PDB file of N, CA and C in Angstrom:
ATOM      1  N   UNK A 141       1.722   9.967 -16.898  1.00  0.00           N
ATOM      2  CA  UNK A 141       1.480  10.968 -15.649  1.00  0.00           C
ATOM      3  C   UNK A 141       1.031   9.794 -14.308  1.00  0.00           C
ATOM      4  N   UNK A 142       0.407   8.833 -14.663  1.00  0.00           N
ATOM      5  CA  UNK A 142      -0.054   7.850 -13.606  1.00  0.00           C
ATOM      6  C   UNK A 142       1.055   7.197 -13.054  1.00  0.00           C
ATOM      7  N   UNK A 143       2.043   6.996 -14.035  1.00  0.00           N
ATOM      8  CA  UNK A 143       3.279   6.310 -13.309  1.00  0.00           C
ATOM      9  C   UNK A 143       3.999   7.168 -12.442  1.00  0.00           C
ATOM     10  N   UNK A 144       4.039   8.233 -12.764  1.00  0.00           N
ATOM     11  CA  UNK A 144       4.816   9.120 -12.020  1.00  0.00           C
ATOM     12  C   UNK A 144       4.239   9.312 -10.521  1.00  0.00           C
ATOM     13  N   UNK A 145       2.910   9.556 -10.624  1.00  0.00           N
ATOM     14  CA  UNK A 145       2.306   9.557  -9.258  1.00  0.00           C
ATOM     15  C   UNK A 145       2.472   8.353  -8.553  1.00  0.00           C
ATOM     16  N   UNK A 146       2.073   7.228  -9.093  1.00  0.00           N
ATOM     17  CA  UNK A 146       2.426   6.011  -8.538  1.00  0.00           C
ATOM     18  C   UNK A 146       3.746   5.697  -8.032  1.00  0.00           C
ATOM     19  N   UNK A 147       4.648   6.078  -8.863  1.00  0.00           N
ATOM     20  CA  UNK A 147       5.940   5.899  -8.290  1.00  0.00           C
ATOM     21  C   UNK A 147       6.463   6.881  -7.065  1.00  0.00           C
ATOM     22  N   UNK A 148       5.842   7.894  -7.007  1.00  0.00           N
ATOM     23  CA  UNK A 148       6.108   8.996  -6.015  1.00  0.00           C
ATOM     24  C   UNK A 148       5.377   8.481  -4.691  1.00  0.00           C
ATOM     25  N   UNK A 149       4.210   7.886  -4.764  1.00  0.00           N
ATOM     26  CA  UNK A 149       3.437   7.356  -3.787  1.00  0.00           C
ATOM     27  C   UNK A 149       4.156   6.084  -3.168  1.00  0.00           C
ATOM     28  N   UNK A 150       4.775   5.232  -3.930  1.00  0.00           N
ATOM     29  CA  UNK A 150       5.447   4.008  -3.666  1.00  0.00           C
ATOM     30  C   UNK A 150       6.919   4.384  -2.790  1.00  0.00           C
ATOM     31  N   UNK A 151       7.459   5.595  -3.432  1.00  0.00           N
ATOM     32  CA  UNK A 151       8.709   5.954  -2.821  1.00  0.00           C
ATOM     33  C   UNK A 151       8.585   6.610  -1.414  1.00  0.00           C
ATOM     34  N   UNK A 152       7.666   7.561  -1.401  1.00  0.00           N
ATOM     35  CA  UNK A 152       7.052   8.001  -0.089  1.00  0.00           C
ATOM     36  C   UNK A 152       6.642   7.120   1.002  1.00  0.00           C
ATOM     37  N   UNK A 153       5.817   6.101   0.378  1.00  0.00           N
ATOM     38  CA  UNK A 153       5.350   5.014   1.333  1.00  0.00           C
ATOM     39  C   UNK A 153       6.740   4.106   1.866  1.00  0.00           C
ATOM     40  N   UNK A 154       7.653   3.837   1.146  1.00  0.00           N
ATOM     41  CA  UNK A 154       8.788   2.998   1.439  1.00  0.00           C
ATOM     42  C   UNK A 154       9.420   4.009   2.531  1.00  0.00           C
ATOM     43  N   UNK A 155       9.840   5.313   2.279  1.00  0.00           N
ATOM     44  CA  UNK A 155      10.588   6.025   3.264  1.00  0.00           C
ATOM     45  C   UNK A 155       9.798   6.332   4.664  1.00  0.00           C
ATOM     46  N   UNK A 156       8.399   6.557   4.498  1.00  0.00           N
ATOM     47  CA  UNK A 156       7.689   6.888   5.598  1.00  0.00           C
ATOM     48  C   UNK A 156       7.357   5.737   6.456  1.00  0.00           C
ATOM     49  N   UNK A 157       7.272   4.372   5.852  1.00  0.00           N
ATOM     50  CA  UNK A 157       7.172   3.289   6.582  1.00  0.00           C
ATOM     51  C   UNK A 157       8.572   2.730   7.364  1.00  0.00           C
ATOM     52  N   UNK A 158       9.482   3.101   6.534  1.00  0.00           N
ATOM     53  CA  UNK A 158      10.844   2.787   7.165  1.00  0.00           C
ATOM     54  C   UNK A 158      11.358   3.660   8.178  1.00  0.00           C
ATOM     55  N   UNK A 159      10.980   4.952   8.073  1.00  0.00           N
ATOM     56  CA  UNK A 159      11.141   5.944   9.194  1.00  0.00           C
ATOM     57  C   UNK A 159      10.462   5.811  10.328  1.00  0.00           C
ATOM     58  N   UNK A 160       9.016   5.407  10.224  1.00  0.00           N
ATOM     59  CA  UNK A 160       8.240   5.168  11.320  1.00  0.00           C
ATOM     60  C   UNK A 160       8.474   3.964  12.073  1.00  0.00           C
ATOM     61  N   UNK A 161       8.814   2.899  11.356  1.00  0.00           N
ATOM     62  CA  UNK A 161       9.059   1.619  12.083  1.00  0.00           C
ATOM     63  C   UNK A 161      10.484   1.842  12.896  1.00  0.00           C
ATOM     64  N   UNK A 162      11.375   2.636  12.389  1.00  0.00           N
ATOM     65  CA  UNK A 162      12.654   2.879  12.987  1.00  0.00           C
ATOM     66  C   UNK A 162      12.315   3.618  14.437  1.00  0.00           C
ATOM     67  N   UNK A 163      11.451   4.661  14.129  1.00  0.00           N
ATOM     68  CA  UNK A 163      11.026   5.611  15.197  1.00  0.00           C
ATOM     69  C   UNK A 163      10.247   4.858  16.331  1.00  0.00           C
ATOM     70  N   UNK A 164       9.376   3.935  15.976  1.00  0.00           N
ATOM     71  CA  UNK A 164       8.632   3.190  16.671  1.00  0.00           C
ATOM     72  C   UNK A 164       9.548   2.371  17.523  1.00  0.00           C
ATOM     73  N   UNK A 165      10.486   2.019  17.357  1.00  0.00           N
ATOM     74  CA  UNK A 165      11.464   0.728  17.746  1.00  0.00           C
ATOM     75  C   UNK A 165      12.455   1.603  18.747  1.00  0.00           C
ATOM     76  N   UNK A 166      12.375   2.976  18.732  1.00  0.00           N
ATOM     77  CA  UNK A 166      13.298   3.601  19.675  1.00  0.00           C
ATOM     78  C   UNK A 166      12.737   3.462  21.031  1.00  0.00           C
ATOM     79  N   UNK A 167      13.691   3.379  22.227  1.00  0.00           N
ATOM     80  CA  UNK A 167      13.101   3.511  23.672  1.00  0.00           C
ATOM     81  C   UNK A 167      12.451   4.783  23.910  1.00  0.00           C
ATOM     82  N   UNK A 168      11.503   4.731  24.661  1.00  0.00           N
ATOM     83  CA  UNK A 168      10.699   5.962  25.177  1.00  0.00           C
ATOM     84  C   UNK A 168      11.517   6.760  26.087  1.00  0.00           C
ATOM     85  N   UNK A 169      11.378   7.952  26.065  1.00  0.00           N
ATOM     86  CA  UNK A 169      12.159   8.689  26.985  1.00  0.00           C
ATOM     87  C   UNK A 169      11.338   9.047  28.250  1.00  0.00           C
ATOM     88  N   UNK A 170      12.017   9.083  29.317  1.00  0.00           N
ATOM     89  CA  UNK A 170      11.474   9.455  30.724  1.00  0.00           C
ATOM     90  C   UNK A 170      11.195  10.851  30.930  1.00  0.00           C
ATOM     91  N   UNK A 171      10.072  11.183  30.367  1.00  0.00           N
ATOM     92  CA  UNK A 171       9.685  12.524  30.590  1.00  0.00           C
ATOM     93  C   UNK A 171       8.283  12.844  30.737  1.00  0.00           C
ATOM     94  N   UNK A 172       7.871  13.785  31.320  1.00  0.00           N
ATOM     95  CA  UNK A 172       6.308  13.965  31.659  1.00  0.00           C
ATOM     96  C   UNK A 172       5.663  14.384  30.271  1.00  0.00           C
ATOM     97  N   UNK A 173       6.189  14.828  29.233  1.00  0.00           N
ATOM     98  CA  UNK A 173       5.652  15.369  27.893  1.00  0.00           C
ATOM     99  C   UNK A 173       5.233  14.064  27.148  1.00  0.00           C
ATOM    100  N   UNK A 174       3.859  14.412  26.708  1.00  0.00           N
ATOM    101  CA  UNK A 174       3.312  13.209  25.860  1.00  0.00           C
ATOM    102  C   UNK A 174       3.803  13.172  24.459  1.00  0.00           C
ATOM    103  N   UNK A 175       3.749  12.063  24.025  1.00  0.00           N
ATOM    104  CA  UNK A 175       4.217  11.847  22.425  1.00  0.00           C
ATOM    105  C   UNK A 175       2.797  12.158  21.887  1.00  0.00           C
ATOM    106  N   UNK A 176       2.974  12.996  20.711  1.00  0.00           N
ATOM    107  CA  UNK A 176       1.877  13.511  19.908  1.00  0.00           C
ATOM    108  C   UNK A 176       1.671  12.535  18.865  1.00  0.00           C
ATOM    109  N   UNK A 177       2.539  11.827  18.281  1.00  0.00           N
ATOM    110  CA  UNK A 177       2.594  10.817  17.301  1.00  0.00           C
ATOM    111  C   UNK A 177       2.529   9.513  17.710  1.00  0.00           C
ATOM    112  N   UNK A 178       1.744   8.502  17.423  1.00  0.00           N
ATOM    113  CA  UNK A 178       1.890   7.323  17.316  1.00  0.00           C
ATOM    114  C   UNK A 178       2.502   6.750  16.358  1.00  0.00           C
ATOM    115  N   UNK A 179       3.878   6.454  16.580  1.00  0.00           N
ATOM    116  CA  UNK A 179       4.497   5.743  15.358  1.00  0.00           C
ATOM    117  C   UNK A 179       4.251   4.540  14.974  1.00  0.00           C
ATOM    118  N   UNK A 180       3.684   3.585  15.754  1.00  0.00           N
ATOM    119  CA  UNK A 180       2.958   2.256  15.408  1.00  0.00           C
ATOM    120  C   UNK A 180       1.977   2.565  14.288  1.00  0.00           C
ATOM    121  N   UNK A 181       1.096   3.395  14.725  1.00  0.00           N
ATOM    122  CA  UNK A 181      -0.076   3.700  13.815  1.00  0.00           C
ATOM    123  C   UNK A 181       0.616   4.375  12.416  1.00  0.00           C
ATOM    124  N   UNK A 182       1.344   5.097  12.545  1.00  0.00           N
ATOM    125  CA  UNK A 182       1.791   5.821  11.439  1.00  0.00           C
ATOM    126  C   UNK A 182       2.578   4.672  10.311  1.00  0.00           C
ATOM    127  N   UNK A 183       3.301   3.786  11.155  1.00  0.00           N
ATOM    128  CA  UNK A 183       3.733   2.548  10.393  1.00  0.00           C
ATOM    129  C   UNK A 183       2.703   1.710   9.634  1.00  0.00           C
ATOM    130  N   UNK A 184       1.692   1.457  10.242  1.00  0.00           N
ATOM    131  CA  UNK A 184       0.606   0.749   9.618  1.00  0.00           C
ATOM    132  C   UNK A 184       0.016   1.397   8.455  1.00  0.00           C
ATOM    133  N   UNK A 185      -0.333   2.662   8.652  1.00  0.00           N
ATOM    134  CA  UNK A 185      -0.986   3.606   7.580  1.00  0.00           C
ATOM    135  C   UNK A 185       0.005   3.596   6.308  1.00  0.00           C
ATOM    136  N   UNK A 186       1.246   3.954   6.617  1.00  0.00           N
ATOM    137  CA  UNK A 186       2.189   4.171   5.412  1.00  0.00           C
ATOM    138  C   UNK A 186       2.307   2.714   4.846  1.00  0.00           C
ATOM    139  N   UNK A 187       2.420   1.672   5.649  1.00  0.00           N
ATOM    140  CA  UNK A 187       2.585   0.288   5.118  1.00  0.00           C
ATOM    141  C   UNK A 187       1.195   0.157   3.981  1.00  0.00           C
ATOM    142  N   UNK A 188       0.091   0.552   4.616  1.00  0.00           N
ATOM    143  CA  UNK A 188      -1.136   0.206   3.803  1.00  0.00           C
ATOM    144  C   UNK A 188      -1.042   1.100   2.490  1.00  0.00           C
ATOM    145  N   UNK A 189      -0.679   2.338   2.548  1.00  0.00           N
ATOM    146  CA  UNK A 189      -0.562   3.122   1.368  1.00  0.00           C
ATOM    147  C   UNK A 189       0.500   2.537   0.514  1.00  0.00           C
ATOM    148  N   UNK A 190       1.501   1.992   1.040  1.00  0.00           N
ATOM    149  CA  UNK A 190       2.453   1.386   0.042  1.00  0.00           C
ATOM    150  C   UNK A 190       1.972   0.188  -0.554  1.00  0.00           C
ATOM    151  N   UNK A 191       1.424  -0.594   0.102  1.00  0.00           N
ATOM    152  CA  UNK A 191       0.636  -1.849  -0.573  1.00  0.00           C
ATOM    153  C   UNK A 191      -0.583  -1.392  -1.665  1.00  0.00           C
ATOM    154  N   UNK A 192      -1.160  -0.362  -1.438  1.00  0.00           N
ATOM    155  CA  UNK A 192      -2.145   0.255  -2.394  1.00  0.00           C
ATOM    156  C   UNK A 192      -1.248   0.798  -3.561  1.00  0.00           C
ATOM    157  N   UNK A 193      -0.173   1.237  -3.232  1.00  0.00           N
ATOM    158  CA  UNK A 193       0.503   1.862  -4.483  1.00  0.00           C
ATOM    159  C   UNK A 193       1.024   0.637  -5.341  1.00  0.00           C
ATOM    160  N   UNK A 194       1.780  -0.321  -4.778  1.00  0.00           N
ATOM    161  CA  UNK A 194       2.311  -1.453  -5.509  1.00  0.00           C
ATOM    162  C   UNK A 194       1.017  -2.176  -6.204  1.00  0.00           C
ATOM    163  N   UNK A 195       0.035  -2.325  -5.665  1.00  0.00           N
ATOM    164  CA  UNK A 195      -1.191  -2.907  -6.266  1.00  0.00           C
ATOM    165  C   UNK A 195      -1.542  -2.043  -7.458  1.00  0.00           C
ATOM    166  N   UNK A 196      -1.486  -0.809  -7.481  1.00  0.00           N
ATOM    167  CA  UNK A 196      -1.991   0.216  -8.402  1.00  0.00           C
ATOM    168  C   UNK A 196      -0.840   0.009  -9.570  1.00  0.00           C
ATOM    169  N   UNK A 197       0.516  -0.084  -9.321  1.00  0.00           N
ATOM    170  CA  UNK A 197       1.539  -0.251 -10.229  1.00  0.00           C
ATOM    171  C   UNK A 197       1.424  -1.486 -10.952  1.00  0.00           C
ATOM    172  N   UNK A 198       0.925  -2.679 -10.121  1.00  0.00           N
ATOM    173  CA  UNK A 198       0.753  -3.926 -11.005  1.00  0.00           C
ATOM    174  C   UNK A 198      -0.616  -3.842 -11.906  1.00  0.00           C
ATOM    175  N   UNK A 199      -1.515  -2.938 -11.495  1.00  0.00           N
ATOM    176  CA  UNK A 199      -2.688  -2.915 -12.341  1.00  0.00           C
ATOM    177  C   UNK A 199      -2.197  -1.986 -13.661  1.00  0.00           C
ATOM    178  N   UNK A 200      -1.522  -0.936 -13.403  1.00  0.00           N
ATOM    179  CA  UNK A 200      -0.913  -0.388 -14.502  1.00  0.00           C
ATOM    180  C   UNK A 200      -0.066  -1.047 -15.596  1.00  0.00           C
ATOM    181  N   UNK A 201       0.525  -2.087 -14.994  1.00  0.00           N
ATOM    182  CA  UNK A 201       1.431  -2.781 -15.727  1.00  0.00           C
ATOM    183  C   UNK A 201       0.578  -4.032 -16.487  1.00  0.00           C
ATOM    184  N   UNK A 202      -0.679  -3.972 -16.279  1.00  0.00           N
ATOM    185  CA  UNK A 202      -1.367  -4.962 -16.929  1.00  0.00           C
ATOM    186  C   UNK A 202      -1.887  -6.312 -16.298  1.00  0.00           C
ATOM    187  N   UNK A 203      -1.383  -6.338 -14.993  1.00  0.00           N
ATOM    188  CA  UNK A 203      -1.784  -7.600 -14.198  1.00  0.00           C
ATOM    189  C   UNK A 203      -3.248  -7.291 -13.365  1.00  0.00           C
ATOM    190  N   UNK A 204      -4.210  -7.527 -13.760  1.00  0.00           N
ATOM    191  CA  UNK A 204      -5.504  -7.244 -13.014  1.00  0.00           C
ATOM    192  C   UNK A 204      -5.500  -8.052 -11.851  1.00  0.00           C
ATOM    193  N   UNK A 205      -5.626  -7.324 -10.650  1.00  0.00           N
ATOM    194  CA  UNK A 205      -5.497  -7.676  -9.409  1.00  0.00           C
ATOM    195  C   UNK A 205      -6.955  -8.102  -8.861  1.00  0.00           C
ATOM    196  N   UNK A 206      -7.978  -7.450  -9.401  1.00  0.00           N
ATOM    197  CA  UNK A 206      -9.290  -7.688  -8.933  1.00  0.00           C
ATOM    198  C   UNK A 206     -10.028  -8.691  -9.727  1.00  0.00           C
ATOM    199  N   UNK A 207     -10.686  -9.515  -9.065  1.00  0.00           N
ATOM    200  CA  UNK A 207     -11.493 -10.770  -9.701  1.00  0.00           C
ATOM    201  C   UNK A 207     -12.963 -10.853  -9.434  1.00  0.00           C
ATOM    202  N   UNK A 208     -13.586  -9.904  -8.601  1.00  0.00           N
ATOM    203  CA  UNK A 208     -14.881 -10.014  -8.427  1.00  0.00           C
ATOM    204  C   UNK A 208     -15.237 -10.915  -7.021  1.00  0.00           C
ATOM    205  N   UNK A 209     -14.246 -11.154  -6.346  1.00  0.00           N
ATOM    206  CA  UNK A 209     -14.500 -12.017  -5.354  1.00  0.00           C
ATOM    207  C   UNK A 209     -15.055 -11.489  -3.956  1.00  0.00           C
ATOM    208  N   UNK A 210     -15.212  -9.980  -3.983  1.00  0.00           N
ATOM    209  CA  UNK A 210     -15.862  -9.473  -2.881  1.00  0.00           C
ATOM    210  C   UNK A 210     -17.169  -8.871  -3.233  1.00  0.00           C
ATOM    211  N   UNK A 211     -17.976  -9.828  -4.104  1.00  0.00           N
ATOM    212  CA  UNK A 211     -19.302  -9.319  -4.567  1.00  0.00           C
ATOM    213  C   UNK A 211     -19.521  -8.624  -5.957  1.00  0.00           C
ATOM    214  N   UNK A 212     -18.403  -8.242  -6.550  1.00  0.00           N
ATOM    215  CA  UNK A 212     -18.567  -7.654  -7.901  1.00  0.00           C
ATOM    216  C   UNK A 212     -18.510  -8.657  -8.954  1.00  0.00           C
ATOM    217  N   UNK A 213     -18.900  -8.148 -10.087  1.00  0.00           N
ATOM    218  CA  UNK A 213     -19.056  -9.076 -11.201  1.00  0.00           C
ATOM    219  C   UNK A 213     -17.595  -9.494 -11.508  1.00  0.00           C
ATOM    220  N   UNK A 214     -17.285 -10.621 -11.945  1.00  0.00           N
ATOM    221  CA  UNK A 214     -16.093 -11.231 -12.331  1.00  0.00           C
ATOM    222  C   UNK A 214     -15.651 -10.618 -13.876  1.00  0.00           C
ATOM    223  N   UNK A 215     -14.600 -10.253 -14.091  1.00  0.00           N
ATOM    224  CA  UNK A 215     -14.330  -9.803 -15.403  1.00  0.00           C
ATOM    225  C   UNK A 215     -13.540 -10.930 -16.122  1.00  0.00           C
ATOM    226  N   UNK A 216     -13.762 -11.209 -17.446  1.00  0.00           N
ATOM    227  CA  UNK A 216     -13.150 -12.317 -18.206  1.00  0.00           C
ATOM    228  C   UNK A 216     -11.741 -12.002 -18.509  1.00  0.00           C
TER     229      UNK A 216
END
């Protein structure tokens, strides 16, 4: 079950990051209407979710990515 959720998160992260990066690279329209979505911000957030999904998949595969370097106890 965890692999399915992780795979869906990774897939959605890839799609959303790609779409938001494409959308943020489009030229802005000359109009008085404001853009409601900040596409560069969406790109950053979706990319962060994608990275967390990949790290979680690595942990599920048995590669421990934490080492206690940020104040936690180190695991043997």
